Coordinates of C-alpha atoms and ligand atoms in Angstrom, one line a residue:
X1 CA 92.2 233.1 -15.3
X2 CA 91.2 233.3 -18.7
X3 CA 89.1 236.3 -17.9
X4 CA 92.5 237.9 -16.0
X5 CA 94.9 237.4 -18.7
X6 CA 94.3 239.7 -21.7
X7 CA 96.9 238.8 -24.5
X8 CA 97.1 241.4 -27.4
X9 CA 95.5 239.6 -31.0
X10 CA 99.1 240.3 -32.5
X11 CA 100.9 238.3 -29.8
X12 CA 98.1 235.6 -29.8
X13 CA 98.2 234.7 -33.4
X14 CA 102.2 234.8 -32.5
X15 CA 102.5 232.6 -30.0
X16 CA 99.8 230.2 -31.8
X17 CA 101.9 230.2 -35.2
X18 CA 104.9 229.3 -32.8
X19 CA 106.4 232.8 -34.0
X20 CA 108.7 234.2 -31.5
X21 CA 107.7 236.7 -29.2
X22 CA 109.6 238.5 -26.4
X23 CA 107.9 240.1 -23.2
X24 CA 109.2 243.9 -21.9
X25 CA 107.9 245.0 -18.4
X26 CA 106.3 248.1 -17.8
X27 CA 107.8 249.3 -14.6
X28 CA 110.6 250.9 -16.6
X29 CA 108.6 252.4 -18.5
X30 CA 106.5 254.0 -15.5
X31 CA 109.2 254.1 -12.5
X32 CA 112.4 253.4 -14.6
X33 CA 112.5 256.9 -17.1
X34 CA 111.1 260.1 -17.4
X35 CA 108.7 261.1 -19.8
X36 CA 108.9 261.1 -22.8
X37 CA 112.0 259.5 -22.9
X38 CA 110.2 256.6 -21.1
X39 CA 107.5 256.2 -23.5
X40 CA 109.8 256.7 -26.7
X41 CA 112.1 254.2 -25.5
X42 CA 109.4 251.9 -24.8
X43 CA 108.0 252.0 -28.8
X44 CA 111.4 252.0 -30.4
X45 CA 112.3 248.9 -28.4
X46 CA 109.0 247.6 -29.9
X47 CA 110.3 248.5 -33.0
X48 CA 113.8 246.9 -32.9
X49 CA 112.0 243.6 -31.8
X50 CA 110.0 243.9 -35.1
X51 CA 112.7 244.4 -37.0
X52 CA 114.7 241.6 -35.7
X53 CA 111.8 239.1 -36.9
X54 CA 109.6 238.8 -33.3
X55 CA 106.9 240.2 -32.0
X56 CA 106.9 242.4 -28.8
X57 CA 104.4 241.8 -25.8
X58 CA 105.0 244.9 -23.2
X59 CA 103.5 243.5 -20.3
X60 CA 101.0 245.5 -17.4
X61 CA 98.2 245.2 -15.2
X62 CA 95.6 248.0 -16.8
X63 CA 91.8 247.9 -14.9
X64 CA 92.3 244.8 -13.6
X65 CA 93.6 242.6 -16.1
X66 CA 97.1 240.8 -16.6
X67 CA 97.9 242.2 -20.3
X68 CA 100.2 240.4 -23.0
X69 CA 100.9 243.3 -25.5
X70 CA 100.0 246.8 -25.5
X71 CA 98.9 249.2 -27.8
X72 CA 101.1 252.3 -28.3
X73 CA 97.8 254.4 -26.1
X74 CA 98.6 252.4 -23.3
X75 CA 102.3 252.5 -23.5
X76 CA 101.8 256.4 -23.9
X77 CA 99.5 255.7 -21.1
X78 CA 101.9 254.4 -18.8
X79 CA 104.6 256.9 -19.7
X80 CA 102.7 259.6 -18.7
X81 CA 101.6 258.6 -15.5
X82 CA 104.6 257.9 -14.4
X83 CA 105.4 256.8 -10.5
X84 CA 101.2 257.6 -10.0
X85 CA 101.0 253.9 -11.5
X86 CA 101.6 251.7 -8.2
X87 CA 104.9 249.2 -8.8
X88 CA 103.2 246.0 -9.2
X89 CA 105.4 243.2 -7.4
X90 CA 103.8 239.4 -7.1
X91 CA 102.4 240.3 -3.5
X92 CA 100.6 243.4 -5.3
X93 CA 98.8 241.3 -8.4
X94 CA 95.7 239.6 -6.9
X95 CA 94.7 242.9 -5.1
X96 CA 95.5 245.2 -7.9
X97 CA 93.4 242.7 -10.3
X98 CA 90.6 242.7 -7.4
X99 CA 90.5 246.4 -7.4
X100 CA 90.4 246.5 -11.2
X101 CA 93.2 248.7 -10.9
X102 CA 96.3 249.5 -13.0
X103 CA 99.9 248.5 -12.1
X104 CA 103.5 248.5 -13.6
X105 CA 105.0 245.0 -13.7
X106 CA 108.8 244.5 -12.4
X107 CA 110.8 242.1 -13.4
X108 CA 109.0 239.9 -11.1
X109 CA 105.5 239.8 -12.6
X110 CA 106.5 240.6 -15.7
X111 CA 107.8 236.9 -15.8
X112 CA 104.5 235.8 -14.2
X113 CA 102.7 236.7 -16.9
X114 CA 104.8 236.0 -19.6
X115 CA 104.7 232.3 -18.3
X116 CA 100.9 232.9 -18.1
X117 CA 100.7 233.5 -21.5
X118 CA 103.3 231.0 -23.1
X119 CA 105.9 233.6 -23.6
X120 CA 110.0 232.3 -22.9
X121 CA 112.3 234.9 -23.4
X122 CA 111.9 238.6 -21.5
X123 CA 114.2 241.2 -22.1
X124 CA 115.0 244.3 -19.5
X125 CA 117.5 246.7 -18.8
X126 CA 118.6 245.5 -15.2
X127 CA 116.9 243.0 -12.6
X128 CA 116.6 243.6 -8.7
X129 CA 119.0 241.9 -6.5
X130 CA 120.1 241.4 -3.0
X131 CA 120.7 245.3 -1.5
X132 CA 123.5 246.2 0.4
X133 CA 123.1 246.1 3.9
X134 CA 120.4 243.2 3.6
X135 CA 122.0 241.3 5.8
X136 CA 120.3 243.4 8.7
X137 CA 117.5 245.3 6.4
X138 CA 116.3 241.7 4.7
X139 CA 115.7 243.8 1.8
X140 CA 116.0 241.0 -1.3
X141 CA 114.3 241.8 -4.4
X142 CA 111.4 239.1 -5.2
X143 CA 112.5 239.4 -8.8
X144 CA 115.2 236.3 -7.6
X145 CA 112.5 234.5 -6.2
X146 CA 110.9 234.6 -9.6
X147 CA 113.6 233.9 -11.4
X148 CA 114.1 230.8 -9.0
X149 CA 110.7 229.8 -9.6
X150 CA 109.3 230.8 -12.9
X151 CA 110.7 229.7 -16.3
X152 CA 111.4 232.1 -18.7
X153 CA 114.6 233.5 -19.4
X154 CA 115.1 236.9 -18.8
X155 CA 117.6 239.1 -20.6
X156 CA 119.2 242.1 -19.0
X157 CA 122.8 244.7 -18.7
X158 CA 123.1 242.8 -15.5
X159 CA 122.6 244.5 -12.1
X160 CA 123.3 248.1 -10.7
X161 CA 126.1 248.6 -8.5
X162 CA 123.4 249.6 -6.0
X163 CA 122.8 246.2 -4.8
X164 CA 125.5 244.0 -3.1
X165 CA 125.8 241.9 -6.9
X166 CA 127.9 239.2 -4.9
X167 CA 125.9 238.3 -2.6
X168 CA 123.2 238.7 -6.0
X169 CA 125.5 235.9 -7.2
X170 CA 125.4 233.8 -4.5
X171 CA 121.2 234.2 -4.4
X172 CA 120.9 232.8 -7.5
X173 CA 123.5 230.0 -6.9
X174 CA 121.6 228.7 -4.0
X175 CA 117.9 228.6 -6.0
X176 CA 119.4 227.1 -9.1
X177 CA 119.2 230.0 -11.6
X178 CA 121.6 229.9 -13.9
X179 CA 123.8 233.3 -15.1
X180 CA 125.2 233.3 -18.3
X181 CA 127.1 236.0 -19.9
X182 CA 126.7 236.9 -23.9
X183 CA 130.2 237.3 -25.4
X184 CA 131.6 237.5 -21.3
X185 CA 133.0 235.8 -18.4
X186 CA 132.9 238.8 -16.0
X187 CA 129.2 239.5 -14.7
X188 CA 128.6 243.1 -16.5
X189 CA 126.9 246.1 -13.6
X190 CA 124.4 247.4 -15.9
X191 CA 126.2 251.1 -16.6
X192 CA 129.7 249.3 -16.6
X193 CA 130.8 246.0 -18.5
X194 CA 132.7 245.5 -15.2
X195 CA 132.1 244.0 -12.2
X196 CA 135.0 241.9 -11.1
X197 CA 132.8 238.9 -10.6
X198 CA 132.5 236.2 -12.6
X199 CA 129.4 234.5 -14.6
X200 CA 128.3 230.7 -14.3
X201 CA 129.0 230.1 -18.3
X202 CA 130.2 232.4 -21.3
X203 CA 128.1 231.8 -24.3
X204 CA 128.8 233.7 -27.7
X205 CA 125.1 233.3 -29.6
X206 CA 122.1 233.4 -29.1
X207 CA 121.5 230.0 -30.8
X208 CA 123.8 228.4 -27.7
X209 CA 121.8 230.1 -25.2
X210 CA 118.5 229.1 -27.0
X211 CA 119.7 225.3 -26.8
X212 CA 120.6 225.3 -23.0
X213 CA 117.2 227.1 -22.2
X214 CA 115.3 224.9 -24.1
X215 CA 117.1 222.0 -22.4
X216 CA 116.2 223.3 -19.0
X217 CA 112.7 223.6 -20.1
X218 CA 112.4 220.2 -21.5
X219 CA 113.9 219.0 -18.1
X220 CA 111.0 220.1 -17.0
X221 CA 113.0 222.4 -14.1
X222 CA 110.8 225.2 -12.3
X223 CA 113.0 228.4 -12.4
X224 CA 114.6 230.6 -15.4
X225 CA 117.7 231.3 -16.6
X226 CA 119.5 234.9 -16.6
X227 CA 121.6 236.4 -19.3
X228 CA 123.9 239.1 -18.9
X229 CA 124.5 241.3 -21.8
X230 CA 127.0 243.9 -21.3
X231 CA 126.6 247.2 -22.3
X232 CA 128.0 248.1 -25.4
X233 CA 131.6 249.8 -25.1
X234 CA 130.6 253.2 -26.4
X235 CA 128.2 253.9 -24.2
X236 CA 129.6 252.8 -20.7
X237 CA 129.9 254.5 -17.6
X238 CA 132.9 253.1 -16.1
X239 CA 135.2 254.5 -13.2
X240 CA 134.8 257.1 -10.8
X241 CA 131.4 259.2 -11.4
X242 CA 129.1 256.4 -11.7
X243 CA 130.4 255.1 -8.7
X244 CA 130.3 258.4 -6.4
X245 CA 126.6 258.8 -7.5
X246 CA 125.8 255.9 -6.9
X247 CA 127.4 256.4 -3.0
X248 CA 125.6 259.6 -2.4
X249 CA 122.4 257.6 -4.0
X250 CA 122.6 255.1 -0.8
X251 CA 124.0 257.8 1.8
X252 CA 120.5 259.6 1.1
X253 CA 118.5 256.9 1.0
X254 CA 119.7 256.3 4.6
X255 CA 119.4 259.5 6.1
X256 CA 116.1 259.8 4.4
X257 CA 114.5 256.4 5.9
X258 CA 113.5 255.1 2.5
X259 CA 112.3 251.2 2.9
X260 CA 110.8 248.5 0.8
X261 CA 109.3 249.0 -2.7
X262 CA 110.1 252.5 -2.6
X263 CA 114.0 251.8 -2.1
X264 CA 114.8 251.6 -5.5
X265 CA 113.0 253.7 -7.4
X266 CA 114.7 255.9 -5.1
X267 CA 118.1 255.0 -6.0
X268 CA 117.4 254.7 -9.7
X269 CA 116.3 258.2 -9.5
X270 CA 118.8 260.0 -7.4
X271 CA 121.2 258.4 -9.9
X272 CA 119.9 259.7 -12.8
X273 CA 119.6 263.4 -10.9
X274 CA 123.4 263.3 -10.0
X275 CA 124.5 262.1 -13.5
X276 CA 122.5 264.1 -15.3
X277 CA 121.2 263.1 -19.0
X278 CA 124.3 260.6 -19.5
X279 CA 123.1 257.9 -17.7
X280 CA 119.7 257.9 -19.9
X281 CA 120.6 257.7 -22.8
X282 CA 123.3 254.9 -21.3
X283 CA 120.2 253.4 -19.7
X284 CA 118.3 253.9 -22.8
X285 CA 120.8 252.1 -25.0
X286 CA 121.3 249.3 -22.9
X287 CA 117.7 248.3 -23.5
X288 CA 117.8 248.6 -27.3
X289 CA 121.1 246.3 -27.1
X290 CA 119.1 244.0 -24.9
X291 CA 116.0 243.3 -26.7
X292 CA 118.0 242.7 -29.9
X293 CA 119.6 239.7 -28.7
X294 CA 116.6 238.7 -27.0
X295 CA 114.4 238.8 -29.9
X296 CA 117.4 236.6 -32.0
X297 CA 117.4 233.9 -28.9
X298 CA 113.6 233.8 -29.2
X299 CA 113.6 233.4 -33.3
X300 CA 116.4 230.3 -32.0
X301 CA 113.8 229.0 -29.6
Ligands
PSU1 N1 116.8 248.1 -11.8 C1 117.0 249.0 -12.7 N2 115.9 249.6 -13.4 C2 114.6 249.3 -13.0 C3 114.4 248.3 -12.0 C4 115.5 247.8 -11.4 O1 118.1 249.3 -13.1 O2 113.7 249.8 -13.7 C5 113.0 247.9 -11.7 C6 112.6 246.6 -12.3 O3 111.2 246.6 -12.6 C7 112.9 245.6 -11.2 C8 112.5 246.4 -10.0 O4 112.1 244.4 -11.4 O5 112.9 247.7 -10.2 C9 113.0 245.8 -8.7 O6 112.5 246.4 -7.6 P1 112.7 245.9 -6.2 O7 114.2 246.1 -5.9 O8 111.8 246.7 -5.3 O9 112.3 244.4 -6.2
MN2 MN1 113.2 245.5 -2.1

């Protein structure tokens, strides 16, 4: 293991001074945006963490080894490769590491190693859930396995409409993860503040979200905890358009026979295609909004 995990100096001296320190995934970065957008979004989100008093720990697997922290080469790195970086999910990391071979963590071993390294708090833009139509395609994203089974609370707009975010709902109800909504009862759908479901528990700061995570942690309970954030106002996508592209997302999907890890990617993709630049910088905003408060609930850890 120790030889696996490669934590950045900067995080280490962190996380050994008791500093706060949030984890970012790098399969947004790689699969998530185009470059440079993806890459430039990746560094100023860096940059807002700093600012807010933590320190950031992008997280990757780069020649074979689990890394806390990366320097803005590698983050370039990533950008620029794009989708030729394999999406690194927890069935990919021991063969990936084996190979000494590079991969872009999801949400799912981006939490892996975070808890590897004695990192809590893990912000994103949106998490995987349970797909429409996985009632007969079993397609579930592992990233609510993790978050059943891994503690370390994980920060996001919520969920895209592409997934079935009920039965997303229900998931997490049955493995014990709890939802919480900042500032929200109403579960927000990444693009939209609106998804006509409801949350577990509304919390308003990030000091009360920091004392019921820390509870759960001194409980000594296995999984995380989820926190919606809803996009801010003046830059969501509500109504008619997202919804139609996201439709003609999951029509082609279908006709196309897309399957497994390549399904969204897919769909995140098409999306952005059909909406054009709007959903970006939505997308792109979303994540600035999210690492902000997950930077202040680390600094209340
Ligand atoms: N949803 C998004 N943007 C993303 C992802 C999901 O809106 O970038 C990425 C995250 O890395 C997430 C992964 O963990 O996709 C989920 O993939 P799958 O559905 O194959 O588990
Ligand atoms: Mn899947």
């Amino acid at each position: 293991m120790e030889q696996l995990l490669d934590i950045h100096p900067e995080v280490k001296e962190a996380l050994e001074a008791g500093k706060p320190v949030v984890a970012l995934e790098s399969t947004i970065i790689s699969h998530g945006m185009p470059y440079p957008q993806n890459a430039e979004t990746a560094l100023a989100v860096e940059n807002i963490i700093r600012e807010e008093g933590a320190v950031p720990a992008t997280i990757a697997v780069i020649g074979g080894k689990l890394k806390a922290g990366l320097s803005p080469e590698e983050i370039e790195y990533f950008g620029k490769k794009g989708t030729d970086i394999a999406k690194a999910s927890r069935r990919d990391l021991a063969v990936l590491c084996a190979r000494g071979e590079d991969g872009a963590t999801t949400v799912t071993t981006t939490m892996m190693i975070a808890h590897m390294a004695g990192i809590k708090v893990f912000a994103t833009g949106g998490i995987g859930g349970v797909h429409r139509g996985a009632e007969t395609t079993m397609d579930i994203s592992a990233d609510l396995q993790e978050l059943a089974n891994t503690p370390v609370c994980v920060i996001c707009a919520g969920a895209k409409a592409i997934l079935d975010l009920a039965l997303t709902l229900e998931y997490l109800e049955t493995n014990g993860v709890p939802v919480i909504g900042y500032g929200t009862e109403e579960l927000p759908a990444f693009y939209s503040r609106h998804s006509g479901l409801k949350v577990d528990y509304r919390m308003d700061t990030p000091e009360e979200i920091a004392k019921a995570f820390a509870t759960q942690l001194s409980m000594g309970l296995k999984g995380g905890m989820l926190v919606t954030n809803p996009i801010p106002e003046e830059y969501a996508m509500d109504g008619k358009g997202i919804d139609e592209a996201i439709e003609k997302a999951l029509r082609e999907a279908k006709e196309q026979g897309i399957k497994g890890k390549e399904t969204t990617p897919f769909l995140l993709a098409k999306i952005k295609d059909i909406t054009g630049g709007d959903s970006l910088d939505s997308n792109i905003r979303l994540v600035f909004n999210n690492a902000r408060l997950a930077a202040r609930i680390a600094k209340a850890m």
